[in-house]
CSV table of C-alpha atoms and ligand atoms in Angstrom, one decimal:
chain,number,residue,atom,x,y,z
A,413,UNK,CA,82.8,122.0,154.6
A,414,UNK,CA,85.4,121.1,152.0
A,415,UNK,CA,86.2,124.9,151.7
A,416,UNK,CA,86.9,125.0,155.4
A,417,UNK,CA,89.1,121.9,155.2
A,418,UNK,CA,90.9,123.5,152.3
A,419,UNK,CA,91.4,126.7,154.3
A,420,UNK,CA,92.7,124.8,157.3
A,421,UNK,CA,95.1,122.8,155.2
A,422,UNK,CA,96.6,125.9,153.5
A,423,UNK,CA,96.9,127.6,156.9
A,424,UNK,CA,98.8,124.7,158.2
A,425,UNK,CA,101.1,124.6,155.2
A,426,UNK,CA,101.7,128.4,155.3
A,427,UNK,CA,102.5,128.2,159.1
A,428,UNK,CA,105.0,125.4,158.5
A,429,UNK,CA,106.7,127.3,155.7
A,430,UNK,CA,106.9,130.5,157.9
A,431,UNK,CA,108.3,128.4,160.7
A,432,UNK,CA,110.9,126.9,158.5
A,433,UNK,CA,111.9,130.5,157.5
A,434,UNK,CA,112.0,131.8,161.1
A,435,UNK,CA,115.6,132.2,162.2
A,436,UNK,CA,115.1,133.4,165.7
A,437,UNK,CA,112.8,133.1,168.7
A,438,UNK,CA,111.0,136.4,168.0
A,439,UNK,CA,110.2,135.4,164.4
A,440,UNK,CA,108.7,132.1,165.8
A,441,UNK,CA,106.6,134.2,168.3
A,442,UNK,CA,105.4,136.3,165.4
A,443,UNK,CA,104.3,133.1,163.6
A,444,UNK,CA,102.3,132.1,166.6
A,445,UNK,CA,100.5,135.5,166.7
A,446,UNK,CA,99.9,135.5,163.0
A,447,UNK,CA,98.3,132.1,162.8
A,448,UNK,CA,97.0,131.2,166.3
A,449,UNK,CA,96.6,134.7,167.9
A,450,UNK,CA,93.2,136.2,168.8
A,451,UNK,CA,93.2,138.1,165.6
A,452,UNK,CA,95.1,135.5,163.6
A,453,UNK,CA,94.2,133.3,160.6
A,454,UNK,CA,92.8,130.3,162.6
A,455,UNK,CA,90.5,132.6,164.6
A,456,UNK,CA,89.2,134.1,161.4
A,457,UNK,CA,88.5,130.6,160.0
A,458,UNK,CA,86.7,129.5,163.2
A,459,UNK,CA,84.4,132.5,162.9
A,460,UNK,CA,83.2,130.9,159.6
A,461,UNK,CA,82.0,127.8,161.5
A,462,UNK,CA,78.8,129.6,162.3
A,463,UNK,CA,77.8,129.4,158.6
A,464,UNK,CA,78.0,125.6,158.5
A,465,UNK,CA,75.1,123.2,159.0
A,466,UNK,CA,74.7,122.1,162.6
A,467,UNK,CA,75.6,118.5,161.6
A,468,UNK,CA,78.9,119.6,160.0
A,469,UNK,CA,80.1,121.8,162.9
A,470,UNK,CA,81.5,119.1,165.3
A,471,UNK,CA,83.6,117.6,162.5
A,472,UNK,CA,84.8,121.0,161.4
A,473,UNK,CA,85.6,122.0,165.0
A,474,UNK,CA,87.6,118.7,165.4
A,475,UNK,CA,89.5,119.3,162.2
A,476,UNK,CA,90.4,122.9,163.3
A,477,UNK,CA,91.5,121.7,166.7
A,478,UNK,CA,93.8,119.1,165.2
A,479,UNK,CA,95.4,121.7,162.9
A,480,UNK,CA,95.8,124.1,165.9
A,481,UNK,CA,97.5,121.3,167.9
A,482,UNK,CA,99.9,120.4,165.1
A,483,UNK,CA,100.8,124.0,164.4
A,484,UNK,CA,101.4,124.6,168.1
A,485,UNK,CA,103.6,121.5,168.4
A,486,UNK,CA,105.6,122.7,165.3
A,487,UNK,CA,106.0,126.2,166.9
A,488,UNK,CA,107.2,124.6,170.2
A,489,UNK,CA,109.7,122.4,168.4
A,490,UNK,CA,111.1,125.2,166.3
A,491,UNK,CA,111.3,127.5,169.2
A,492,UNK,CA,113.1,124.9,171.3
A,493,UNK,CA,115.6,124.4,168.6
A,494,UNK,CA,116.2,128.1,168.1
A,495,UNK,CA,116.7,128.6,171.9
A,496,UNK,CA,119.3,125.9,172.0
A,497,UNK,CA,121.2,127.4,169.1
A,498,UNK,CA,121.1,130.8,170.7
A,499,UNK,CA,122.3,129.4,174.0
A,500,UNK,CA,125.1,127.5,172.4
A,501,UNK,CA,126.2,130.7,170.5
A,502,UNK,CA,126.0,132.7,173.8
A,503,UNK,CA,128.0,130.1,175.7
A,504,UNK,CA,130.6,130.1,172.9
A,505,UNK,CA,130.8,133.9,172.8
A,506,UNK,CA,130.9,134.4,176.6
A,507,UNK,CA,133.1,131.5,177.4
A,508,UNK,CA,134.5,131.7,181.0
A,509,UNK,CA,137.8,130.2,181.8
A,510,UNK,CA,137.3,129.1,185.4
A,511,UNK,CA,140.9,128.0,185.7
A,512,UNK,CA,142.1,131.6,185.4
A,513,UNK,CA,143.5,133.0,188.7
A,514,UNK,CA,141.0,135.3,190.5
A,515,UNK,CA,141.6,139.1,190.7
A,516,UNK,CA,142.9,139.9,194.1
A,517,UNK,CA,140.8,142.2,196.3
A,518,UNK,CA,142.8,145.1,197.7
A,519,UNK,CA,143.0,144.5,201.5
A,520,UNK,CA,142.9,147.4,203.9
A,521,UNK,CA,145.0,147.4,207.0
A,522,UNK,CA,145.3,149.1,210.4
A,523,UNK,CA,147.2,152.3,210.6
A,524,UNK,CA,150.7,151.8,212.1
A,525,UNK,CA,149.8,153.9,215.0
A,526,UNK,CA,146.7,151.8,215.7
A,527,UNK,CA,148.8,148.6,215.4
A,528,UNK,CA,151.2,149.9,218.1
A,529,UNK,CA,148.4,151.3,220.2
A,530,UNK,CA,146.9,147.8,220.3
A,531,UNK,CA,150.2,146.2,221.1
A,532,UNK,CA,150.7,148.6,224.0
A,533,UNK,CA,147.2,147.9,225.3
A,534,UNK,CA,147.8,144.2,225.0
A,535,UNK,CA,151.0,144.4,227.1
A,536,UNK,CA,149.3,146.4,229.8
A,537,UNK,CA,146.3,144.1,229.8
A,538,UNK,CA,148.7,141.2,230.3
A,539,UNK,CA,150.1,143.1,233.3
A,540,UNK,CA,146.6,143.4,234.8
A,541,UNK,CA,145.6,146.9,233.7
A,542,UNK,CA,142.1,147.5,232.4
A,543,UNK,CA,141.3,149.9,229.5
A,544,UNK,CA,139.4,153.0,230.6
A,545,UNK,CA,138.1,155.4,228.0
A,546,UNK,CA,137.7,159.1,228.6
A,547,UNK,CA,136.7,162.1,226.5
A,548,UNK,CA,138.7,164.2,224.1
A,549,UNK,CA,136.8,167.4,224.8
A,550,UNK,CA,137.5,168.3,228.4
A,551,UNK,CA,136.9,171.1,230.9
A,552,UNK,CA,139.7,173.4,232.1
A,553,UNK,CA,139.0,172.1,235.6
A,554,UNK,CA,139.8,168.4,234.7
A,555,UNK,CA,142.6,169.1,232.2
A,556,UNK,CA,144.4,171.5,234.6
A,557,UNK,CA,142.8,172.6,237.9
A,558,UNK,CA,142.2,169.2,239.5
A,559,UNK,CA,145.6,168.1,238.3
A,560,UNK,CA,147.2,170.7,240.5
A,561,UNK,CA,147.7,173.3,237.7
A,562,UNK,CA,145.7,176.4,238.7
A,563,UNK,CA,144.9,179.2,236.3
A,564,UNK,CA,148.0,181.4,235.6
A,565,UNK,CA,150.3,178.8,237.0
A,566,UNK,CA,153.5,178.8,234.9
A,567,UNK,CA,153.2,175.0,234.4
A,568,UNK,CA,150.4,175.7,232.0
A,569,UNK,CA,153.0,176.8,229.5
A,570,UNK,CA,154.0,173.1,229.2
A,571,UNK,CA,150.8,172.4,227.3
A,572,UNK,CA,149.9,174.9,224.6
A,573,UNK,CA,146.2,174.5,224.4
A,574,UNK,CA,143.4,174.5,221.8
A,575,UNK,CA,140.5,176.3,223.6
A,576,UNK,CA,137.0,176.2,222.3
A,577,UNK,CA,134.7,179.2,222.0
A,578,UNK,CA,132.8,177.9,225.1
A,579,UNK,CA,134.4,179.3,228.3
A,580,UNK,CA,136.3,176.6,230.2
A,581,UNK,CA,136.0,173.9,227.4
A,582,UNK,CA,139.1,172.8,225.6
A,583,UNK,CA,140.7,169.8,223.6
A,584,UNK,CA,142.6,167.8,226.2
A,585,UNK,CA,146.3,168.4,226.0
A,586,UNK,CA,147.1,165.0,227.6
A,587,UNK,CA,145.2,161.9,228.8
A,588,UNK,CA,145.9,162.8,232.5
A,589,UNK,CA,142.4,164.3,233.1
A,590,UNK,CA,141.2,160.7,232.7
A,591,UNK,CA,143.0,159.9,236.0
A,592,UNK,CA,140.4,162.1,237.8
A,593,UNK,CA,137.5,160.5,235.9
A,594,UNK,CA,138.7,157.0,236.8
A,595,UNK,CA,139.5,157.8,240.5
A,596,UNK,CA,136.1,159.5,241.0
A,597,UNK,CA,134.4,156.4,239.5
A,598,UNK,CA,136.3,153.7,241.4
A,599,UNK,CA,137.2,155.2,244.8
A,600,UNK,CA,137.8,153.9,247.4
A,601,UNK,CA,138.7,150.7,245.5
A,602,UNK,CA,142.3,150.1,244.2
A,603,UNK,CA,142.8,151.0,240.5
A,604,UNK,CA,144.9,149.6,237.7
A,605,UNK,CA,143.9,151.2,234.4
A,606,UNK,CA,145.3,152.5,231.2
A,607,UNK,CA,143.7,155.3,229.3
A,608,UNK,CA,144.5,155.4,225.5
A,609,UNK,CA,143.3,158.3,223.4
A,610,UNK,CA,144.0,161.3,221.2
A,611,UNK,CA,145.5,164.5,222.6
A,612,UNK,CA,145.8,168.0,221.0
A,613,UNK,CA,148.4,170.7,221.4
A,614,UNK,CA,148.7,174.1,219.7
A,615,UNK,CA,152.4,173.5,219.0
A,616,UNK,CA,154.9,174.0,216.2
A,617,UNK,CA,154.7,170.9,214.0
A,618,UNK,CA,158.2,169.4,213.6
A,619,UNK,CA,159.8,166.0,212.8
A,620,UNK,CA,159.1,164.9,216.5
A,621,UNK,CA,156.0,166.9,217.4
A,622,UNK,CA,152.5,166.9,216.0
A,623,UNK,CA,149.5,169.0,217.0
A,624,UNK,CA,147.5,165.7,217.3
A,625,UNK,CA,148.9,162.5,218.8
A,626,UNK,CA,147.9,159.6,220.9
A,627,UNK,CA,148.9,159.1,224.6
A,628,UNK,CA,148.4,156.0,226.8
A,629,UNK,CA,148.0,157.1,230.4
A,630,UNK,CA,148.5,154.6,233.2
A,631,UNK,CA,147.2,154.8,236.7
A,632,UNK,CA,147.7,152.5,239.7
A,633,UNK,CA,146.2,153.5,243.0
A,634,UNK,CA,146.2,151.3,246.2
A,635,UNK,CA,147.8,150.9,249.6
A,636,UNK,CA,151.7,150.8,249.8
A,637,UNK,CA,152.4,151.6,246.2
A,638,UNK,CA,155.9,152.9,245.9
A,639,UNK,CA,158.3,154.5,243.3
A,640,UNK,CA,159.9,151.0,243.1
A,641,UNK,CA,156.6,149.6,241.8
A,642,UNK,CA,156.5,152.4,239.2
A,643,UNK,CA,160.1,151.8,238.0
A,644,UNK,CA,159.7,148.0,238.0
A,645,UNK,CA,156.4,148.1,236.1
A,646,UNK,CA,157.7,150.5,233.5
A,647,UNK,CA,160.9,148.6,232.9
A,648,UNK,CA,158.9,145.4,232.5
A,649,UNK,CA,156.7,147.2,229.9
A,650,UNK,CA,159.8,148.5,228.0
A,651,UNK,CA,161.3,145.1,227.9
A,652,UNK,CA,158.1,143.5,226.6
A,653,UNK,CA,157.7,146.3,224.0
A,654,UNK,CA,161.3,146.7,222.8
A,655,UNK,CA,163.0,143.5,223.8
A,656,UNK,CA,164.7,142.3,227.0
A,657,UNK,CA,168.1,143.8,226.0
A,658,UNK,CA,166.9,147.3,225.4
A,659,UNK,CA,168.4,149.9,227.7
A,660,UNK,CA,166.1,152.4,229.5
A,661,UNK,CA,166.8,155.2,231.8
A,662,UNK,CA,164.8,157.5,234.2
A,663,UNK,CA,165.5,161.2,234.4
A,664,UNK,CA,164.1,163.4,237.2
A,665,UNK,CA,161.5,165.7,235.8
A,666,UNK,CA,158.6,167.9,236.9
A,667,UNK,CA,154.9,167.4,236.5
A,668,UNK,CA,152.5,169.3,238.8
A,669,UNK,CA,150.3,166.2,239.3
A,670,UNK,CA,153.1,163.8,240.3
A,671,UNK,CA,155.7,164.1,243.1
A,672,UNK,CA,158.4,162.9,242.6
A,673,UNK,CA,158.3,163.0,238.7
A,674,UNK,CA,160.4,161.4,236.1
A,675,UNK,CA,160.7,160.8,232.4
A,676,UNK,CA,161.7,157.5,230.9
A,677,UNK,CA,163.9,157.2,227.8
A,678,UNK,CA,164.6,154.2,225.6
A,679,UNK,CA,167.9,153.7,223.8
A,680,UNK,CA,167.4,155.2,220.3
A,681,UNK,CA,166.7,152.3,217.9
A,682,UNK,CA,167.2,154.5,214.9
A,683,UNK,CA,170.9,155.2,215.6
A,684,UNK,CA,171.5,152.4,218.2
A,685,UNK,CA,172.4,155.0,220.8
A,686,UNK,CA,175.2,156.7,218.8
A,687,UNK,CA,173.2,159.9,218.3
A,688,UNK,CA,171.1,161.1,215.3
A,689,UNK,CA,168.7,163.9,214.4
A,690,UNK,CA,165.7,162.2,215.9
A,691,UNK,CA,167.3,161.7,219.4
A,692,UNK,CA,168.9,165.1,219.2
A,693,UNK,CA,172.4,163.4,219.2
A,694,UNK,CA,171.7,162.1,222.7
A,695,UNK,CA,171.3,158.4,221.9
A,696,UNK,CA,168.0,158.3,223.9
A,697,UNK,CA,164.4,158.9,223.0
A,698,UNK,CA,161.9,160.0,225.6
A,699,UNK,CA,158.8,157.9,225.5
A,700,UNK,CA,156.9,158.8,228.6
A,701,UNK,CA,156.4,161.0,231.7
A,702,UNK,CA,155.6,159.4,235.0
A,703,UNK,CA,155.7,159.8,238.8
A,704,UNK,CA,153.9,159.2,242.1
A,705,UNK,CA,150.4,160.6,242.1
A,706,UNK,CA,150.5,164.0,243.9
A,707,UNK,CA,148.6,163.8,247.3
A,708,UNK,CA,146.3,166.7,246.2
A,709,UNK,CA,145.4,164.8,243.0
A,710,UNK,CA,144.6,161.7,245.0
A,711,UNK,CA,142.3,163.9,247.2
A,712,UNK,CA,140.6,165.4,244.2
A,713,UNK,CA,139.9,161.9,243.0
A,714,UNK,CA,138.3,160.9,246.3
A,715,UNK,CA,141.2,159.0,247.9
A,716,UNK,CA,142.7,159.7,251.3
A,717,UNK,CA,146.4,160.3,250.6
A,718,UNK,CA,147.4,159.2,254.1
A,719,UNK,CA,146.1,155.7,253.3
A,720,UNK,CA,146.4,155.5,249.5
A,721,UNK,CA,149.3,156.1,247.1
A,722,UNK,CA,149.7,155.6,243.4
A,723,UNK,CA,151.8,156.0,240.3
A,724,UNK,CA,150.9,157.4,237.0
A,725,UNK,CA,152.5,157.6,233.5
A,726,UNK,CA,151.7,159.0,230.1
A,727,UNK,CA,153.4,157.7,226.9
A,728,UNK,CA,153.3,158.6,223.3
A,729,UNK,CA,152.5,155.7,220.9
A,730,UNK,CA,153.6,157.7,217.8
A,731,UNK,CA,157.0,158.2,219.3
A,732,UNK,CA,157.2,154.5,220.2
A,733,UNK,CA,156.1,153.6,216.6
A,734,UNK,CA,158.9,155.8,215.3
A,735,UNK,CA,161.4,153.8,217.5
A,736,UNK,CA,160.1,150.5,216.4
A,737,UNK,CA,160.0,151.2,212.7
A,738,UNK,CA,162.8,153.7,212.5
A,739,UNK,CA,160.5,156.4,211.2
A,740,UNK,CA,162.4,159.7,211.2
A,741,UNK,CA,159.5,162.1,210.8
A,742,UNK,CA,156.2,162.1,212.8
A,743,UNK,CA,154.5,164.1,210.1
A,744,UNK,CA,154.1,160.9,208.0
A,745,UNK,CA,151.5,159.6,210.5
A,746,UNK,CA,148.6,161.9,209.5
A,747,UNK,CA,150.0,162.8,206.1
A,748,UNK,CA,147.6,160.2,204.4
A,749,UNK,CA,150.3,159.1,202.0
A,750,UNK,CA,149.6,155.5,200.9
A,751,UNK,CA,153.3,155.0,200.0
A,752,UNK,CA,154.0,155.4,203.8
A,753,UNK,CA,150.9,153.6,205.1
A,754,UNK,CA,151.3,150.5,202.8
A,755,UNK,CA,154.6,149.7,204.4
A,756,UNK,CA,153.0,148.5,207.6
B,2125,LIG,C1,152.3,164.6,229.7
B,2125,LIG,O1,151.5,164.9,228.8
B,2125,LIG,C2,151.9,164.1,231.0
B,2125,LIG,N1,150.5,164.2,231.2
B,2125,LIG,C3,152.5,162.7,231.2
B,2125,LIG,C4,152.3,162.2,232.6
B,2125,LIG,C5,151.2,161.4,232.9
B,2125,LIG,C6,153.3,162.5,233.5
B,2125,LIG,C7,151.1,160.9,234.2
B,2125,LIG,C8,153.2,162.0,234.8
B,2125,LIG,C9,152.1,161.2,235.1
B,2125,LIG,P1,154.4,165.1,228.2
B,2125,LIG,O2,154.0,166.4,227.7
B,2125,LIG,O3,155.9,164.9,228.4
B,2125,LIG,O4,153.7,164.7,229.5
B,2125,LIG,O5,153.9,164.0,227.1
B,2125,LIG,C10,154.0,162.6,227.4
B,2125,LIG,C11,154.4,161.9,226.1
B,2125,LIG,O6,153.5,162.2,225.0
B,2125,LIG,C12,155.8,162.3,225.6
B,2125,LIG,O7,156.8,161.5,226.2
B,2125,LIG,C13,155.7,161.9,224.1
B,2125,LIG,O8,155.9,160.6,223.9
B,2125,LIG,C14,154.3,162.2,223.8
B,2125,LIG,N2,154.1,163.6,223.2
B,2125,LIG,C15,154.1,164.8,223.8
B,2125,LIG,N3,154.0,165.8,222.9
B,2125,LIG,C16,153.9,165.2,221.7
B,2125,LIG,C17,153.7,165.7,220.4
B,2125,LIG,N4,153.6,167.0,220.1
B,2125,LIG,N5,153.7,164.9,219.3
B,2125,LIG,C18,153.9,163.6,219.6
B,2125,LIG,N6,154.0,163.0,220.8
B,2125,LIG,C19,154.0,163.8,221.9
């Protein structure tokens, strides 16, 4: 029994000395394994209990438990102290200055064309026009035939076309085929819609013309709609878009799907009307084509032209954006140059 007490006492002393020498948490954990682990020194001593007299065993067991409890407590204390030291060191090393200003997150923004497109839609919405979406890939029938432009008609030369490999399927050259979609959906009710969307033309790219550009089509169909309604509505749009003092003019024009037809110009904002490269020295910039819906087109849409009449227009938001921001080359729009895009 006294041997066992001796062994326990020296185990405790050795464990305390090792703990005092342990300088980090992993060294403390190693002490626990070495003295209190399943294969550690205390377990080895306890295996010797079997050799004692039965009368001595309870006292020996009690002694061993007391030593174990004290060593465990010492390990806990040492471990806690070392964790606190390590935390203090980490806090000091990784100190955060929460008063430093944050790093700004780079904000994206809408493309200038989208911004103007939305403004145009807003103005027309305020004037009671609903937005009607229609497809970019169209049939020859809707893009041309039902708009009064039969195959081989010279008017087809007005729109150089991207055809697909599927017979009769093309990329729409204007948003006007949407007029037929809308009329066929709503007839015989009156209509007031705008149709924003992308158009495609197989054209020479220049400072004023792209092969891909937006249009916003407008269509009003009802009883007793006249050319006066068309002019008044478009002038009101131009004043809301460009300011009440902006000059506009209508020029007689030709579109196979309207009769009579016109084009509306806005005083060139880039040169103030004195003439520049963008307005071809005219002082005016064309922003849209328009006219009274041709009776045959009304009929193709399902309306009786002896009862109904209507007006239509198609404008180019990129041209309008150029006017508003004095951009002198349309190629900037799809050039993906951030130096351009970040200005809006
Ligand atoms: C048309 O496309 C007719 N569908 C417009 C129309 C609708 C007339 C309804 C009557 C009734 P035009 O080809 O002129 O017309 O184009 C209309 C507008 O689209 C132009 O005024 C211009 O602002 C814009 N636009 C035309 N071609 C280009 C191009 N290559 N690049 C950029 N904008 C263009």
